């Protein structure tokens, strides 16, 4: 199974540049209406302009109708969460919580992108068995 996570964004070009910086890679697809990044062997992160989902679903799919609502969280377990978090901040994300040990056994930093998506960058505090 291949999984695609699609984020509805207000400015596709801005979001594509942001995620390219944060992820440290170029998109595998970048056409009007969709930008995609491979974030795992079977996982794709897609960026769709809000107008695209409105065309598909009508006003029910309008993210701008609730601008102050958090959209969701992207939780990425990575080798160097500090570097990913720093890149997100340099690219314009807002820091929500610096890198710190969490109760569930991971080091995690949290930031917020321009469209209201929380980005979490994590690594285990103990080696996996």
Short mmCIF file of C-alpha atoms in Angstrom, two decimals:
data_model
loop_
_atom_site.label_atom_id
_atom_site.label_comp_id
_atom_site.label_asym_id
_atom_site.label_seq_id
_atom_site.Cartn_x
_atom_site.Cartn_y
_atom_site.Cartn_z
CA UNK A 1 0.00 0.00 0.00
CA UNK A 2 1.22 3.48 -0.83
CA UNK A 3 -0.05 6.37 1.32
CA UNK A 4 -0.56 9.95 0.15
CA UNK A 5 -1.14 12.70 2.72
CA UNK A 6 -2.45 15.85 1.06
CA UNK A 7 -2.23 19.26 2.75
CA UNK A 8 -4.46 22.07 1.49
CA UNK A 9 -2.31 25.18 1.22
CA UNK A 10 -2.99 28.84 0.48
CA UNK A 11 0.10 29.33 -1.72
CA UNK A 12 1.44 26.23 -3.48
CA UNK A 13 4.76 27.79 -4.56
CA UNK A 14 5.48 29.16 -1.07
CA UNK A 15 4.57 25.85 0.59
CA UNK A 16 6.61 23.86 -1.95
CA UNK A 17 9.68 26.00 -1.23
CA UNK A 18 9.06 25.72 2.54
CA UNK A 19 8.76 21.91 2.53
CA UNK A 20 11.68 21.53 0.12
CA UNK A 21 13.84 23.44 2.62
CA UNK A 22 12.48 21.60 5.67
CA UNK A 23 12.74 18.12 4.15
CA UNK A 24 16.05 18.84 2.44
CA UNK A 25 14.84 17.49 -0.90
CA UNK A 26 13.20 18.50 -4.14
CA UNK A 27 9.63 17.48 -4.94
CA UNK A 28 9.06 14.43 -7.12
CA UNK A 29 6.12 16.22 -8.76
CA UNK A 30 5.56 19.96 -9.07
CA UNK A 31 2.77 20.96 -11.45
CA UNK A 32 -0.03 23.51 -11.17
CA UNK A 33 -2.43 22.07 -8.60
CA UNK A 34 -0.10 19.57 -6.89
CA UNK A 35 3.38 19.29 -5.44
CA UNK A 36 4.54 15.96 -4.02
CA UNK A 37 7.48 14.88 -1.86
CA UNK A 38 8.52 11.30 -1.20
CA UNK A 39 8.91 11.03 2.59
CA UNK A 40 9.29 7.27 2.80
CA UNK A 41 9.33 4.19 0.61
CA UNK A 42 5.54 4.13 0.43
CA UNK A 43 4.60 7.61 1.67
CA UNK A 44 3.96 10.82 -0.26
CA UNK A 45 3.35 14.30 1.15
CA UNK A 46 1.24 16.31 -1.28
CA UNK A 47 0.50 20.04 -1.36
CA UNK A 48 -2.75 21.08 -3.05
CA UNK A 49 -3.89 24.68 -3.39
CA UNK A 50 -7.06 25.34 -1.39
CA UNK A 51 -8.82 26.31 -4.63
CA UNK A 52 -8.29 22.76 -5.89
CA UNK A 53 -10.16 21.10 -3.04
CA UNK A 54 -12.92 23.71 -3.28
CA UNK A 55 -13.33 22.80 -6.98
CA UNK A 56 -13.59 19.12 -6.01
CA UNK A 57 -15.81 19.39 -2.93
CA UNK A 58 -17.43 22.81 -3.07
CA UNK A 59 -17.53 25.12 -0.07
CA UNK A 60 -17.47 22.15 2.34
CA UNK A 61 -13.79 21.80 1.46
CA UNK A 62 -12.88 25.48 1.99
CA UNK A 63 -10.00 25.66 4.50
CA UNK A 64 -10.22 29.47 4.60
CA UNK A 65 -13.67 29.27 6.22
CA UNK A 66 -11.93 28.47 9.55
CA UNK A 67 -8.58 30.30 9.46
CA UNK A 68 -7.71 29.93 13.16
CA UNK A 69 -8.21 26.16 13.32
CA UNK A 70 -5.14 23.92 13.43
CA UNK A 71 -5.20 21.72 10.33
CA UNK A 72 -3.37 18.65 11.59
CA UNK A 73 0.04 17.37 12.62
CA UNK A 74 2.85 15.86 10.59
CA UNK A 75 4.96 13.77 13.00
CA UNK A 76 8.26 12.77 11.42
CA UNK A 77 10.73 10.46 13.15
CA UNK A 78 14.13 11.52 11.78
CA UNK A 79 17.82 11.04 12.54
CA UNK A 80 18.42 14.70 13.47
CA UNK A 81 15.24 16.41 14.72
CA UNK A 82 17.17 19.55 15.73
CA UNK A 83 18.33 20.08 12.13
CA UNK A 84 14.83 19.56 10.69
CA UNK A 85 13.33 21.90 13.29
CA UNK A 86 15.96 24.56 12.63
CA UNK A 87 15.32 24.37 8.87
CA UNK A 88 11.59 24.78 9.49
CA UNK A 89 12.23 27.93 11.54
CA UNK A 90 14.67 29.34 8.96
CA UNK A 91 12.03 28.72 6.28
CA UNK A 92 9.46 30.74 8.23
CA UNK A 93 7.72 28.33 10.61
CA UNK A 94 6.72 29.48 14.08
CA UNK A 95 8.31 27.59 16.97
CA UNK A 96 5.70 26.01 19.23
CA UNK A 97 8.03 24.00 21.47
CA UNK A 98 11.82 23.50 21.30
CA UNK A 99 13.44 20.09 21.12
CA UNK A 100 12.92 18.36 24.45
CA UNK A 101 12.52 14.86 25.89
CA UNK A 102 8.86 13.83 25.97
CA UNK A 103 7.07 11.43 28.30
CA UNK A 104 6.62 8.85 25.52
CA UNK A 105 10.37 8.32 25.10
CA UNK A 106 11.23 10.59 22.20
CA UNK A 107 13.00 13.92 21.72
CA UNK A 108 10.52 16.13 19.86
CA UNK A 109 10.43 19.73 18.59
CA UNK A 110 7.22 21.37 17.36
CA UNK A 111 6.69 24.16 14.85
CA UNK A 112 3.75 25.59 12.89
CA UNK A 113 3.71 26.21 9.14
CA UNK A 114 1.97 29.13 7.42
CA UNK A 115 -1.18 27.07 6.74
CA UNK A 116 -1.73 25.94 10.35
CA UNK A 117 -0.14 22.48 10.17
CA UNK A 118 1.91 21.41 13.18
CA UNK A 119 5.29 19.89 12.32
CA UNK A 120 6.84 17.54 14.86
CA UNK A 121 10.40 16.33 14.41
CA UNK A 122 11.31 13.41 16.66
CA UNK A 123 13.89 10.78 17.45
CA UNK A 124 13.86 8.03 20.09
CA UNK A 125 15.65 8.85 23.34
CA UNK A 126 16.57 5.18 23.73
CA UNK A 127 17.82 2.82 21.03
CA UNK A 128 15.05 0.70 19.54
CA UNK A 129 15.16 -2.97 20.44
#
